[in-house]
Amino acid sequence: MTIEIKTATLEPIRNTFEHTRRRFGDKPASRYQEASYDIAPENNFHYRPMWQPDKLLNDTSRTAVVMEDWYAFRDPRQYYYGTYVQARAKLQEVTENNYAFFDKRGLGDRLSEEVKAKVVRCLIPLRHMELGANMNNVLCSAYGTSTVLTQAFLYNGMDRLGIAQYLSRIGLLLDGNSAEVLTKAKDHWMTDPAWQGLRRYTENTLVVEDWYEVFIAQDVVLDTLVYDLMYRQFDQAITEEGGSDLAMLIEFMQEWHKDTSRWVDATLKSTVAESDHNKELIGRWVAEWREKAVADLAPLAEIAVGDDAVNACTEALNQRLAKAGL
Amino acid sequence: MSNKKLNMKDKYRLLTRDLEWEFSYRDRKEIFPQEDFEGIKITDWSKWEDPFRLTMDSYWKYQAEKEKKLYAIFDAFSQNNGQQNVTDARYVNAIKLFLTGVSPLEYQAYSGFAHVGRQFGGVGARVACQMQSLDELRHVQTQIHAMSHYNKHFDGFQDFAHMHDRVWYLSVPKSFFDDARSAGPFEFMVAIGFSFEYVLTNLLFVPFMSGAAYNGDMATVTFGFSAQSDEARHMTLGLEIIKFLLEQHEDNVPIVQRWINKWLWRGYRVLTLVAMMMDYMLPNKVMSWQESFEVYFEEAASSLFKDLARYGIEMPPYAADAIAEKEHLSHQAWSIFYNYGHAAAFHTWMPTAQEMDWLSEKYPNTFDKYYRPRFEKWREMEEAGERYYNPTLPMLCQTCQIPMGFTDMENPTMTSYRQSVYDGERYNFCSNGCKDIFDHEPEKYVQSWMPVHQIFQGNCGGPEMEDVLGDYYRINLGVDNLDFKGSPDEARWNGWHNLQSAEDKLKKAS
Ligand SMILES: [Fe+2]
Ligand SMILES: [Fe+2]
Ligand SMILES: [Zn+2]
């Protein structure tokens, strides 16, 4: 007996949606492309926003940056919602194991009082800065143009909330959930002279209206400095002081920063390469915010790592800017 | 060190709410500049009760699991050409309507919730809105992916985003969401978070998703199930915002009441599209529009408004108008689309004899009396080779933008007209609700991008209707539009199933 297996041979009548065909040609498009390009409303808005009557609902003029095509960007990670949450879920699984291990082995008790105090003073208050970063990235998502950018901003914004929550959990791990550490860390954020520069900088970013400038002030300038300072230099310093177990609690932030930097760099590079207008504008924003950030971060850098720390992170920032053509 | 156990609420407070601080280098008002202009009074954001206490790590974990399962089904669906298993190719037109009319609203929700997720002065409310923004992004993207395979085998899906910005009937859902997004942040939440997500969602998503389940559409039904737990969170957020606003200050009560009146009517008008989908576009019917309206609106809303009575909130006055229409709405809507079937990006058709009998049974007071005669006439014309298409352009309601085809419920053969004059111009409305909404904010609604006016003003491509439909809307004429009978969709479907088209059968018989 022969079995005839019927296979369906149905010829598709088209390879992809029109919006992806127009942009990428008549061939099957990736899921990232179908769900990211040209799907935002662009035309025929019915009413002007009551909260900003001089603009349209979606309006490219919410930044001074000019792009011929706002979909000229591409997220090198190709994150759409599904790939984004799956990437983060993997990272969080590792993190969860790390935190559980740290807790179960009582590694917090092995940290010296000096190291603990330093973590409380220098690291945990960053959770508030991360909340500022959350608000800033959500602002860019809400008012930015093109889904390739706005979705990445929202992912970034939610990541920052996640990081603020991990930092809070480090605090709770160190004091057995009494929340004393978080209270102390908040006091540092509010009144410790070492933190006032960073808090002022954060509050200043929260009133900026141009969303691309917010991206520069937060994701490009401040984050490059702070992540180099805390998650590289401070990590090393603490390890030298016998606090190497801290490393497993900040692995998420290190991995995350590598991941997000790919997108930040690609975005910056495409914008700068677009025109001299963009290049000059961004150059000006970078210079202004860098000057403030370096000055504001210096006192924290000094107590967290030492004299030279702020120069080292400025060096990291400059290298990054050079890669983008700035 | 012995660890104190933290309960969910304390944990959430420490991990999320406590991240906030008193600003001192900048004034709060500079950071949250949109909190005051609507007249809403918030005295204490700390009174906000978090509707769900989800931290990001759990969010990533749960959502990733859901996505993994969902995409496994999508992959299997396209590998097995699951589109062949739907009840009949007419069904697919319901999801064309969904992708062009509803998925772009998910996109708008994504933008709108990001906007309020930045603007609210309380971290608890902000974070809840941000998570909804992210969920709504999920919805639009998974819907695109669910339909991606249908797009490869049926016409009318291919240019949904372009069409949503332009096509006349898509202006109904689009203007609805533009209206909400252009309002202040608190009104947006009453409009979308409460009225749409909490009160009306069961009338929108449930019919589409059950329609998919009843008609063999695995891709859409799987998406629907997967989105259910997101929607549950959205509903609790919608309810919390209402309670919060009403408890914050008594001056908020009349403002919120007016918004509820407005947005339930505005949302209900958008549901016209769902009503006709349920009664006319599903080959396997789930329930009639009237039945669904009775369960999900009349019963659900009356118990909801009983709960809200303690705050001084009453059932909107237009609820009675909606109830009066329930035996007419879907028939009138389908008539409009059948009339303008040449101008739609999906197919229309006259119900079969059995389907008409089903309608008679479900609508004993109205179908045979008002609609069957008209439909039978149209069917006769069609059989005589003169399928009826209305060549004129309809007048639209200035608020909801639906063609003025609804009738007076006291006298169901007369079209219902309301008018207002503003700044020397006359404006038309389909109903009291739409007129009142306009009269309260005429400066807003005179701005509406009215598709028919725009065509007359020459803003939609060349002078001929073909230029508008083909070049401006990008409908593939003779392919995406017109009657289902004789469409390429029908021909392909029949080819897959070795079926004869109705026309061929007739030819052979004669
Ligand atoms: Fe949704
Ligand atoms: Fe929702
Ligand atoms: Zn109306």
Coordinates of C-alpha atoms in Angstrom, one line a residue, chain B residues 3-339:
Chain B
N3 CA 15.1 38.2 56.6
K4 CA 11.8 39.9 57.3
K5 CA 9.1 38.7 54.9
L6 CA 7.7 41.5 52.8
N7 CA 4.1 41.4 51.6
M8 CA 3.3 42.3 48.0
K9 CA 2.1 45.7 48.9
D10 CA 5.2 46.7 50.9
K11 CA 7.5 45.2 48.4
Y12 CA 5.8 47.1 45.5
R13 CA 6.0 50.3 47.6
L14 CA 9.7 49.9 48.2
L15 CA 10.5 48.8 44.7
T16 CA 8.4 51.3 42.8
R17 CA 6.6 53.9 44.8
D18 CA 9.6 54.8 46.9
L19 CA 11.7 55.6 43.9
E20 CA 10.0 59.0 43.8
W21 CA 11.5 62.0 45.5
E22 CA 10.5 65.7 46.3
F23 CA 12.1 67.8 43.5
S24 CA 14.0 70.8 44.8
Y25 CA 16.1 72.0 42.0
R26 CA 13.1 72.3 39.7
D27 CA 9.5 73.1 40.3
R28 CA 7.1 70.1 40.2
K29 CA 4.9 72.1 37.8
E30 CA 7.7 72.3 35.2
I31 CA 8.2 68.6 35.3
F32 CA 4.4 67.8 35.1
P33 CA 3.1 70.7 33.2
Q34 CA -0.2 69.1 32.1
E35 CA -1.7 68.3 35.4
D36 CA -3.9 71.3 35.9
F37 CA -5.4 72.5 32.7
E38 CA -8.4 70.2 32.6
G39 CA -9.7 71.4 36.0
I40 CA -9.1 68.1 37.7
K41 CA -7.9 68.5 41.3
I42 CA -5.4 66.0 42.6
T43 CA -4.7 66.6 46.3
D44 CA -2.6 63.6 47.0
W45 CA -1.0 61.2 44.5
S46 CA 0.0 58.9 47.4
K47 CA -3.6 57.8 47.7
W48 CA -3.3 56.0 44.3
E49 CA -4.0 52.3 44.8
D50 CA -1.8 50.3 42.4
P51 CA -4.2 48.2 40.4
F52 CA -1.6 45.5 39.8
R53 CA 1.7 45.2 41.5
L54 CA 3.9 43.9 38.8
T55 CA 7.6 44.5 38.9
M56 CA 9.5 44.5 35.6
D57 CA 11.3 41.2 36.2
S58 CA 8.0 39.4 36.5
Y59 CA 6.6 41.3 33.6
W60 CA 9.4 40.2 31.3
K61 CA 9.1 36.6 32.5
Y62 CA 5.3 36.2 32.1
Q63 CA 5.1 38.1 28.9
A64 CA 8.0 36.2 27.3
E65 CA 6.3 32.9 28.1
K66 CA 3.2 34.1 26.5
E67 CA 5.0 35.4 23.4
K68 CA 6.9 32.2 22.9
K69 CA 3.6 30.2 22.8
L70 CA 1.9 32.7 20.6
Y71 CA 4.6 32.7 18.0
A72 CA 4.8 28.9 18.0
I73 CA 1.2 28.9 16.9
F74 CA 1.7 31.6 14.3
D75 CA 4.5 29.6 12.8
A76 CA 2.4 26.4 12.7
F77 CA -0.5 28.4 11.3
S78 CA 1.5 29.6 8.3
Q79 CA 3.4 26.3 7.8
N80 CA 0.1 24.5 7.6
N81 CA -1.7 27.2 5.6
G82 CA -4.2 27.5 8.4
Q83 CA -6.1 30.2 6.4
Q84 CA -7.7 27.3 4.5
N85 CA -9.5 26.2 7.6
V86 CA -11.7 29.2 8.2
T87 CA -15.4 28.5 7.7
D88 CA -15.6 30.4 4.4
A89 CA -13.7 33.2 2.7
R90 CA -16.3 35.8 3.6
Y91 CA -15.1 35.5 7.2
V92 CA -11.7 36.9 6.3
N93 CA -13.4 40.3 5.7
A94 CA -14.1 40.6 9.4
I95 CA -10.4 40.5 10.2
K96 CA -9.6 42.8 7.3
L97 CA -11.8 45.3 9.1
F98 CA -10.0 44.4 12.3
L99 CA -6.5 45.0 10.9
T100 CA -7.4 48.2 9.2
G101 CA -9.8 49.6 11.8
V102 CA -8.8 48.2 15.2
S103 CA -5.0 47.4 15.1
P104 CA -4.1 51.0 14.4
L105 CA -6.0 51.9 17.6
E106 CA -3.7 49.6 19.5
Y107 CA -1.0 51.7 18.1
Q108 CA -2.7 54.9 19.2
A109 CA -3.1 53.4 22.7
Y110 CA 0.6 52.6 22.8
S111 CA 1.3 56.3 22.1
G112 CA -1.4 57.6 24.3
F113 CA -0.4 55.6 27.3
A114 CA 3.3 56.5 26.9
H115 CA 2.1 60.2 26.9
V116 CA 0.2 59.9 30.2
G117 CA 2.8 57.5 31.5
R118 CA 5.2 60.5 31.4
Q119 CA 2.8 63.2 32.4
F120 CA 1.1 61.9 35.6
G121 CA 2.6 63.3 38.8
G122 CA 2.4 60.0 40.7
V123 CA 4.8 57.2 40.1
G124 CA 2.2 54.5 40.7
A125 CA -0.1 55.8 38.0
R126 CA 2.8 56.5 35.6
V127 CA 4.2 53.0 35.8
A128 CA 0.8 51.4 35.4
C129 CA 0.2 53.5 32.2
Q130 CA 3.7 52.7 30.9
M131 CA 3.1 49.0 31.2
Q132 CA -0.2 49.4 29.4
S133 CA 1.7 51.3 26.7
L134 CA 4.0 48.4 26.3
D135 CA 1.1 45.9 26.2
E136 CA -0.6 47.9 23.5
L137 CA 2.5 47.9 21.4
R138 CA 2.4 44.1 21.9
H139 CA -1.1 44.1 20.6
V140 CA -0.5 46.0 17.5
Q141 CA 2.6 44.0 16.7
T142 CA 1.2 40.6 17.4
Q143 CA -1.9 41.5 15.3
I144 CA 0.2 42.5 12.4
H145 CA 2.1 39.2 12.7
A146 CA -1.2 37.2 13.1
M147 CA -2.5 38.7 9.9
S148 CA 0.8 38.6 8.0
H149 CA 0.0 35.2 6.6
Y150 CA -3.6 36.1 5.7
N151 CA -2.1 39.0 3.8
K152 CA -0.2 36.6 1.6
H153 CA -3.4 34.8 0.5
F154 CA -6.2 37.4 0.6
D155 CA -6.7 41.0 -0.6
G156 CA -7.3 44.0 1.5
F157 CA -4.9 43.6 4.3
Q158 CA -1.8 44.9 2.5
D159 CA -1.9 48.6 3.2
F160 CA -3.7 48.9 6.5
A161 CA -1.6 51.7 8.0
H162 CA -1.8 53.9 4.9
M163 CA -5.6 53.2 4.7
H164 CA -6.2 54.0 8.4
D165 CA -4.9 57.5 7.8
R166 CA -7.2 58.1 4.8
V167 CA -10.2 55.9 4.1
W168 CA -13.6 57.3 4.9
Y169 CA -14.9 54.7 7.2
L170 CA -11.6 54.2 9.0
S171 CA -11.9 57.9 9.9
V172 CA -14.5 56.8 12.4
P173 CA -12.1 54.8 14.7
K174 CA -9.2 57.1 13.9
S175 CA -11.1 60.2 14.9
F176 CA -12.2 58.5 18.1
F177 CA -8.7 57.9 19.2
D178 CA -7.3 61.2 17.9
D179 CA -10.0 62.8 20.0
A180 CA -8.8 60.9 23.2
R181 CA -5.2 61.5 22.6
S182 CA -5.6 65.2 21.9
A183 CA -7.5 65.6 25.2
G184 CA -5.7 66.2 28.5
P185 CA -4.2 63.3 30.3
F186 CA -7.1 62.7 32.7
E187 CA -9.7 62.8 30.0
F188 CA -7.6 60.4 28.0
M189 CA -7.7 58.0 30.9
V190 CA -11.5 58.3 31.3
A191 CA -11.9 57.9 27.6
I192 CA -9.6 55.0 26.9
G193 CA -8.7 53.5 30.3
F194 CA -12.2 53.5 31.7
S195 CA -14.9 53.9 29.0
F196 CA -13.1 51.9 26.3
E197 CA -11.0 49.3 28.2
Y198 CA -13.3 48.8 31.1
V199 CA -16.8 49.3 29.9
L200 CA -16.8 48.7 26.2
T201 CA -13.9 46.2 25.7
N202 CA -16.2 43.2 25.9
L203 CA -18.3 44.5 23.1
L204 CA -15.2 45.0 20.9
F205 CA -12.7 42.3 21.5
V206 CA -14.9 39.5 22.6
P207 CA -17.0 39.5 19.4
F208 CA -13.9 39.6 17.2
M209 CA -12.2 36.9 19.2
S210 CA -15.2 34.6 19.6
G211 CA -15.9 35.3 15.9
A212 CA -12.5 33.9 15.2
A213 CA -13.1 30.9 17.4
Y214 CA -16.4 30.1 15.8
N215 CA -15.0 30.5 12.3
G216 CA -11.8 28.4 12.5
D217 CA -9.4 31.3 12.7
M218 CA -6.6 29.9 14.9
A219 CA -4.2 32.8 14.5
T220 CA -6.6 35.4 15.7
V221 CA -8.2 33.4 18.4
T222 CA -4.7 32.5 19.8
F223 CA -3.8 36.1 19.8
G224 CA -7.1 36.9 21.6
F225 CA -6.5 34.4 24.4
S226 CA -2.9 35.6 24.8
A227 CA -4.0 39.2 25.2
Q228 CA -6.6 38.3 27.8
S229 CA -4.4 38.7 30.8
D230 CA -3.1 42.0 29.5
E231 CA -6.7 43.2 29.2
A232 CA -7.5 42.1 32.7
R233 CA -4.8 44.5 33.9
H234 CA -6.0 47.3 31.7
M235 CA -9.5 46.9 33.1
T236 CA -8.3 47.2 36.7
L237 CA -6.3 50.3 35.7
G238 CA -9.4 51.8 34.1
L239 CA -11.4 51.3 37.2
E240 CA -8.7 52.6 39.5
I241 CA -8.4 55.9 37.6
I242 CA -12.1 56.6 38.0
K243 CA -12.2 55.8 41.7
F244 CA -9.0 57.8 42.2
L245 CA -10.4 60.9 40.4
L246 CA -13.7 60.7 42.2
E247 CA -12.1 60.3 45.6
Q248 CA -9.6 63.0 45.2
H249 CA -12.0 66.0 45.1
E250 CA -15.7 66.5 44.8
D251 CA -15.1 69.1 42.1
N252 CA -13.9 66.3 39.9
V253 CA -17.3 64.5 39.9
P254 CA -19.2 66.7 37.3
I255 CA -16.1 66.8 35.0
V256 CA -15.8 63.0 35.1
Q257 CA -19.5 62.6 34.6
R258 CA -19.4 64.7 31.5
W259 CA -16.4 62.7 30.2
I260 CA -18.1 59.4 30.8
N261 CA -21.2 60.6 29.0
K262 CA -19.1 61.7 26.1
W263 CA -16.8 58.7 25.8
L264 CA -19.4 56.0 26.2
W265 CA -21.3 57.5 23.3
R266 CA -18.2 58.1 21.2
G267 CA -17.1 54.5 21.9
Y268 CA -20.5 53.1 21.2
R269 CA -20.6 54.8 17.8
V270 CA -17.3 53.1 16.9
L271 CA -18.9 49.8 17.9
T272 CA -21.3 50.2 14.9
L273 CA -18.6 48.4 12.9
V274 CA -18.6 45.5 15.4
A275 CA -22.4 45.3 15.3
M276 CA -22.4 44.7 11.5
M277 CA -19.5 42.4 11.7
M278 CA -21.3 40.2 14.2
D279 CA -24.6 40.0 12.3
Y280 CA -23.4 40.1 8.7
M281 CA -19.8 39.2 8.3
L282 CA -19.4 36.0 10.4
P283 CA -20.5 32.9 8.4
N284 CA -20.8 31.1 11.8
K285 CA -22.6 33.5 14.1
V286 CA -21.6 33.7 17.7
M287 CA -24.6 35.7 19.0
S288 CA -26.5 38.7 17.6
W289 CA -25.3 42.2 18.2
Q290 CA -28.5 42.8 20.2
E291 CA -27.8 39.8 22.5
S292 CA -24.2 40.9 23.0
F293 CA -25.3 44.4 23.7
E294 CA -27.8 43.3 26.3
V295 CA -25.2 41.1 28.1
Y296 CA -22.2 43.3 27.9
F297 CA -23.7 46.7 28.0
E298 CA -27.1 46.8 29.5
E299 CA -26.5 44.3 32.3
A300 CA -22.8 45.0 32.9
A301 CA -23.2 48.8 32.8
S302 CA -26.2 48.9 35.0
S303 CA -24.4 47.1 37.8
L304 CA -21.3 49.2 37.2
F305 CA -23.3 52.4 37.5
K306 CA -25.0 51.1 40.6
D307 CA -21.5 50.8 42.1
L308 CA -20.5 54.3 41.0
A309 CA -23.7 55.9 42.4
R310 CA -22.0 56.3 45.8
Y311 CA -19.7 58.8 44.1
G312 CA -22.6 60.7 42.6
I313 CA -22.0 59.3 39.1
E314 CA -25.1 58.4 37.0
M315 CA -25.8 56.3 34.0
P316 CA -25.1 58.5 30.9
P317 CA -28.3 59.9 29.4
Y318 CA -27.4 58.5 25.9
A319 CA -27.5 55.0 27.2
A320 CA -31.3 55.1 26.5
D321 CA -30.6 56.1 22.9
A322 CA -28.2 53.2 22.4
I323 CA -30.7 50.8 23.9
A324 CA -33.4 52.1 21.5
E325 CA -31.1 51.4 18.5
K326 CA -30.1 47.9 19.4
E327 CA -32.6 46.2 17.0
H328 CA -31.6 48.5 14.1
L329 CA -27.9 49.3 14.3
S330 CA -26.3 46.4 12.5
H331 CA -28.8 46.4 9.7
Q332 CA -28.4 50.1 9.0
A333 CA -24.6 49.8 9.1
W334 CA -24.5 46.9 6.8
S335 CA -26.8 48.7 4.4
I336 CA -24.4 51.6 4.3
F337 CA -21.4 49.4 3.6
Y338 CA -23.3 47.4 1.0
N339 CA -24.2 50.7 -0.7

